[in-house]
Short mmCIF file of N, CA and C in Angstrom, two decimals:
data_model
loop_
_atom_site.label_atom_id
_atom_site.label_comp_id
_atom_site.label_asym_id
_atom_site.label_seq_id
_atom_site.Cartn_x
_atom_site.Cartn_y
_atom_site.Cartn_z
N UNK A 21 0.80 -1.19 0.00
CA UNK A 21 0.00 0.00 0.00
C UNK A 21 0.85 1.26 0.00
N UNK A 22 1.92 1.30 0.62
CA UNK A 22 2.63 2.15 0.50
C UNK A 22 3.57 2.91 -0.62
N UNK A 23 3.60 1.91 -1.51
CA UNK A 23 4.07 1.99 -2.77
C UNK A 23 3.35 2.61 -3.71
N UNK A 24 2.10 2.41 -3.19
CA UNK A 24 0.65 3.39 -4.39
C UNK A 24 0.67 4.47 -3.75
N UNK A 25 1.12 4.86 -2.25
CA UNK A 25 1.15 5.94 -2.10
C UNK A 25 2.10 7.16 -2.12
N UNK A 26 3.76 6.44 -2.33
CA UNK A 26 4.42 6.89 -2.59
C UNK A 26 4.51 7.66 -3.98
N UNK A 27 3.71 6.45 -4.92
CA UNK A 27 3.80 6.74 -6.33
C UNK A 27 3.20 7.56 -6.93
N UNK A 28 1.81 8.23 -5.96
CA UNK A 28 0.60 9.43 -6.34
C UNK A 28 1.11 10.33 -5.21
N UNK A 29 2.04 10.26 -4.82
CA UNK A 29 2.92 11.40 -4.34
C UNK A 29 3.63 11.74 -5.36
N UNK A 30 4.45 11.17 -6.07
CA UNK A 30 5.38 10.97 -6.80
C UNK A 30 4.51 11.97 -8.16
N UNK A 31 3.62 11.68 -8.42
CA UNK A 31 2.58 12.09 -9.38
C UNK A 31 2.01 13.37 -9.25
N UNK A 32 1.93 13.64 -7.86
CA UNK A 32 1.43 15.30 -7.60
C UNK A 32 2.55 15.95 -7.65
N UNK A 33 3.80 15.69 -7.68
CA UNK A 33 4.67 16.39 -7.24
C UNK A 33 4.72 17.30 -8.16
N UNK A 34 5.01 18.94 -8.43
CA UNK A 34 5.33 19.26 -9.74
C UNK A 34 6.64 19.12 -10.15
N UNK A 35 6.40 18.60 -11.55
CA UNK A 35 8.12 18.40 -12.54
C UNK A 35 8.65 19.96 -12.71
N UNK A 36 10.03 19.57 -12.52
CA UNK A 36 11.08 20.41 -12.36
C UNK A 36 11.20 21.57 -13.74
N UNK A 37 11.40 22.21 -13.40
CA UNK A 37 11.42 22.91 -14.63
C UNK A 37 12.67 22.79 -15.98
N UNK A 38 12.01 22.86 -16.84
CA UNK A 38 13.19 22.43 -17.73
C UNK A 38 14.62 23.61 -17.47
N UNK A 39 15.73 23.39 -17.83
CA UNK A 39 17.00 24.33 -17.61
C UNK A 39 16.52 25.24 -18.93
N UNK A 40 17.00 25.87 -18.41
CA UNK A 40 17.03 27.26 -19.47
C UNK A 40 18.06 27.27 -20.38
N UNK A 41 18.00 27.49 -21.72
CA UNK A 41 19.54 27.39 -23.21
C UNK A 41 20.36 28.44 -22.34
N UNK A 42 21.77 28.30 -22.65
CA UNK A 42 22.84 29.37 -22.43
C UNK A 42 22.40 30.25 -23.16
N UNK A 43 22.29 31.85 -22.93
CA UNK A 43 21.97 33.09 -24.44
C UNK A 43 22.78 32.63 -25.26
N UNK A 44 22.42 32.93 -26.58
CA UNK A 44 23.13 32.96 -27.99
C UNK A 44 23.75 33.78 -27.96
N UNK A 45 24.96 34.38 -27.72
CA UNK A 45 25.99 35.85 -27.96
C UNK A 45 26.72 35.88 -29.37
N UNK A 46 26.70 36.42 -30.18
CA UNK A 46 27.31 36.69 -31.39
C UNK A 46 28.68 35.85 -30.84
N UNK A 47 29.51 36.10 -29.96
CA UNK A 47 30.57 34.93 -30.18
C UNK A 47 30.80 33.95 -29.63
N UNK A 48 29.63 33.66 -29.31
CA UNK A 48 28.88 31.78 -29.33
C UNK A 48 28.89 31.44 -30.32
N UNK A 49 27.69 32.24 -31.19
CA UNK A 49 27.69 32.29 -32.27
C UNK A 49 28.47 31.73 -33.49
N UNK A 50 29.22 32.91 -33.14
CA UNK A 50 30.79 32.53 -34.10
C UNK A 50 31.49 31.39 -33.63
N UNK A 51 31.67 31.06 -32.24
CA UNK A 51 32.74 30.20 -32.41
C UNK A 51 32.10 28.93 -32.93
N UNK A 52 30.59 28.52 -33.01
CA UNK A 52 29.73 27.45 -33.23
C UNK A 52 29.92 27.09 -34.98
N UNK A 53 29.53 28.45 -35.92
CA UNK A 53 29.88 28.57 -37.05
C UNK A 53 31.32 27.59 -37.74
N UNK A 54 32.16 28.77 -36.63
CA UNK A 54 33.91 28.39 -37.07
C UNK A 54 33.97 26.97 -37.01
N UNK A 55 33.82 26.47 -35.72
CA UNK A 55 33.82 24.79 -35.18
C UNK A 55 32.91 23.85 -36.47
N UNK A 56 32.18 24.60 -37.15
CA UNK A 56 30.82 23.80 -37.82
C UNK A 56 31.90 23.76 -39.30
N UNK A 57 32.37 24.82 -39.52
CA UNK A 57 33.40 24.91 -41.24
C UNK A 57 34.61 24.16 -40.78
N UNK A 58 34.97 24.77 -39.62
CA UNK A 58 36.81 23.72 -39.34
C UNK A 58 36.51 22.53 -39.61
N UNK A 59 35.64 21.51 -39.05
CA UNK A 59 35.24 20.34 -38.76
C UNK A 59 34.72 19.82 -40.03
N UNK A 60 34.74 20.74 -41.20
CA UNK A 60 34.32 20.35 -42.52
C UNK A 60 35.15 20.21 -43.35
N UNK A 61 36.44 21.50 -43.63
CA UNK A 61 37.13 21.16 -44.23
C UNK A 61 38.36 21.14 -43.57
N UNK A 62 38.63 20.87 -42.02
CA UNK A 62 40.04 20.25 -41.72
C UNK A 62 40.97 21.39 -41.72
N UNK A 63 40.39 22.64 -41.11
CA UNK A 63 41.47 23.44 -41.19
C UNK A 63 41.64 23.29 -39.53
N UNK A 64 42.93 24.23 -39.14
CA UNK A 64 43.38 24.05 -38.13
C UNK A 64 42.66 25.50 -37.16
N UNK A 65 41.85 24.77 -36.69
CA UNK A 65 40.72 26.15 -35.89
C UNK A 65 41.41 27.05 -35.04
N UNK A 66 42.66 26.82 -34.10
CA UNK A 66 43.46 27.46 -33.42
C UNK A 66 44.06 28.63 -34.06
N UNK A 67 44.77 28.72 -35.58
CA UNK A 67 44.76 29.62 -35.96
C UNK A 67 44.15 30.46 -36.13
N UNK A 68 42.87 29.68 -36.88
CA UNK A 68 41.77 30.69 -37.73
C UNK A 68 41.11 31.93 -36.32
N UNK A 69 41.18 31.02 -34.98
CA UNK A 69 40.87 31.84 -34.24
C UNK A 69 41.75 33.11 -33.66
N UNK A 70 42.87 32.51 -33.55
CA UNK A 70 44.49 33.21 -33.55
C UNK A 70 44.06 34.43 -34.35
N UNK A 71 43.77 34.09 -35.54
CA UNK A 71 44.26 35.47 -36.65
C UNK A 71 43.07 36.30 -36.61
N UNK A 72 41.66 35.61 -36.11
CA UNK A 72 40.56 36.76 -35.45
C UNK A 72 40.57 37.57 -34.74
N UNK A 73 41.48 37.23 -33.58
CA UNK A 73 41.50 37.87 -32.24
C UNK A 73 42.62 38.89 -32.58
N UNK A 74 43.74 38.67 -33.26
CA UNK A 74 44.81 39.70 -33.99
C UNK A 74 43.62 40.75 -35.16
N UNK A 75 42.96 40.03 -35.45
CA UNK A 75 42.26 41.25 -36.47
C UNK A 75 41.79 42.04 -35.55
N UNK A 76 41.12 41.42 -34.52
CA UNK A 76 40.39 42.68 -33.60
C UNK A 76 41.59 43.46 -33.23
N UNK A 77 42.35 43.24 -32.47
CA UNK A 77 43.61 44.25 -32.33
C UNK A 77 43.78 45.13 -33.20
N UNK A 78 43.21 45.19 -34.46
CA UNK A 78 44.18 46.14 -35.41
C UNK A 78 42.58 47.17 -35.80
N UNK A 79 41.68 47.05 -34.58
CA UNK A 79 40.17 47.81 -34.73
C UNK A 79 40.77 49.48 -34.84
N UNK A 80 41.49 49.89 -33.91
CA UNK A 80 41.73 51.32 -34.19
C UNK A 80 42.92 51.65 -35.16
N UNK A 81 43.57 50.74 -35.92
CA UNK A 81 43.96 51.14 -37.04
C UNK A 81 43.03 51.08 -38.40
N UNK A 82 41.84 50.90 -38.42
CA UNK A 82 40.67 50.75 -39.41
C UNK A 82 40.79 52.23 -40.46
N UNK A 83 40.62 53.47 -39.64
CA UNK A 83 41.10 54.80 -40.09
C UNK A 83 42.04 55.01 -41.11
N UNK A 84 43.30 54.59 -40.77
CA UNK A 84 44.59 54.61 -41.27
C UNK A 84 44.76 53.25 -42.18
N UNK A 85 44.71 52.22 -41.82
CA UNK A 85 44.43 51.01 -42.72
C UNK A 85 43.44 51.10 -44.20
N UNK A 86 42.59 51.25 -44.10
CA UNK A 86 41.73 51.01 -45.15
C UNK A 86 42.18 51.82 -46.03
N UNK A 87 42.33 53.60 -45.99
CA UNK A 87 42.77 54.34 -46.85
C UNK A 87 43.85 53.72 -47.66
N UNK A 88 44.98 53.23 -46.95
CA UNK A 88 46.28 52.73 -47.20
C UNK A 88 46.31 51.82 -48.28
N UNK A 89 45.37 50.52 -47.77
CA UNK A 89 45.04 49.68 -48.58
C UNK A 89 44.64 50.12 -50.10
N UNK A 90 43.39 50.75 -49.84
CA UNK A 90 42.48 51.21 -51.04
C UNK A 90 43.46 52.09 -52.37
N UNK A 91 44.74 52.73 -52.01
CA UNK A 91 45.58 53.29 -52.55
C UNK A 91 46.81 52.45 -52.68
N UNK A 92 46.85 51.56 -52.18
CA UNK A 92 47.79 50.58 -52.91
C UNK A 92 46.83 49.95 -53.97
N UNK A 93 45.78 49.18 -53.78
CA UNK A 93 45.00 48.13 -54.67
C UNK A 93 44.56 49.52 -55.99
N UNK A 94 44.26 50.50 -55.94
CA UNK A 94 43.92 51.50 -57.33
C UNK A 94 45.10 52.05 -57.82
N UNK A 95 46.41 52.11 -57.27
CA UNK A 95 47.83 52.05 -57.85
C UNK A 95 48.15 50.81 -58.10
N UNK A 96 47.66 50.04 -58.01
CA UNK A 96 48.43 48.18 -58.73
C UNK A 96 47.61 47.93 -59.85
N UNK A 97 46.39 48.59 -59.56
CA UNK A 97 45.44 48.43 -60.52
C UNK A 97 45.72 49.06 -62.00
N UNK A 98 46.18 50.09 -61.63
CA UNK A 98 46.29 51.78 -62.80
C UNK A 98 47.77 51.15 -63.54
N UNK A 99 48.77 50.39 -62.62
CA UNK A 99 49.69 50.29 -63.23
C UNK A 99 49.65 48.71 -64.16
N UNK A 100 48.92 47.40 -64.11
CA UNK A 100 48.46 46.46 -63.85
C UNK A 100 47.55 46.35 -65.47
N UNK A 101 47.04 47.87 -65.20
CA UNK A 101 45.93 47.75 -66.69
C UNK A 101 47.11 48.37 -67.84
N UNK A 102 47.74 49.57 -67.42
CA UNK A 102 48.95 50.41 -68.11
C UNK A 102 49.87 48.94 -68.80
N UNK A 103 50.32 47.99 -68.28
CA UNK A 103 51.10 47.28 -69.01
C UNK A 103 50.08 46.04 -69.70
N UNK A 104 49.02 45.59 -69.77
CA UNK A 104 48.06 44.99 -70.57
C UNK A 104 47.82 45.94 -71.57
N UNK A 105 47.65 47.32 -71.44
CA UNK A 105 47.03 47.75 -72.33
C UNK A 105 48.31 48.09 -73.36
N UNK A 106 49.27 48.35 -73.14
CA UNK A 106 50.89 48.57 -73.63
C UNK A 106 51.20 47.50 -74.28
N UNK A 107 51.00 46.27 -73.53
CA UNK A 107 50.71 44.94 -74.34
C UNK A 107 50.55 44.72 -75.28
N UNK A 108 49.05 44.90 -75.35
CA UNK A 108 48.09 45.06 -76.57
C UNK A 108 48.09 45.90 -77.73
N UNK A 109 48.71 46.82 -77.16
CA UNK A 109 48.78 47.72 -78.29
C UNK A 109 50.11 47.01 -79.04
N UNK A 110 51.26 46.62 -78.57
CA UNK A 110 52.42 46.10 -79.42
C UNK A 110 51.98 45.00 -80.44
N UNK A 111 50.98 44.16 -79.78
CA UNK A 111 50.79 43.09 -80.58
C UNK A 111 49.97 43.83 -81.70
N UNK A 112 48.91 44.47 -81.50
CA UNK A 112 48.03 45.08 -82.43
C UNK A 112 48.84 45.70 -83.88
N UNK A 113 50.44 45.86 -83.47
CA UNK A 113 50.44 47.19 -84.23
C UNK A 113 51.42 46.07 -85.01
N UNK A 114 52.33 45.11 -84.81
CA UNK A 114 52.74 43.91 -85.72
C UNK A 114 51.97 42.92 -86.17
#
């Protein structure tokens, strides 16, 4: 008898509440992503994370960086088309 009564004890009791998910934080996020591509194509995730955390470092050179960049890549460019097009014209003209 005690066993039926343990067991409709057991039955009123209220169930526990389920646990709550950890929040999703953008670098949950990310590291879930990264882990989901490393694990696909076999790269070595320690770096890839390595060279993230160095990109953030270089946040307040963004100013000075980008200009820099953008004026090297439209000077490689200007000079890049200058000898195709110099090219072309030699062959054109024999």
């Amino acid at each position: 008898m005690s066993s039926i009564r343990q067991r409709i004890q057991q039955l009123r009791k209220k169930p526990e509440p389920a646990p709550t998910p950890a929040p999703v934080t953008q670098a949950s996020f990310r590291d879930q992503s990264l882990d989901l591509m490393l694990g696909r194509f076999g790269l070595p995730g320690v770096l890839v994370r390595q060279a993230l955390a160095d990109f953030k470092d270089l946040r307040p050179w963004w100013p000075i960086l980008i200009p820099v960049l953008l004026y090297i890549a439209v000077t490689t460019y200007r000079r890049e088309r200058a000898e195709v097009l110099a090219a072309r014209n030699t062959t054109n003209q024999h």
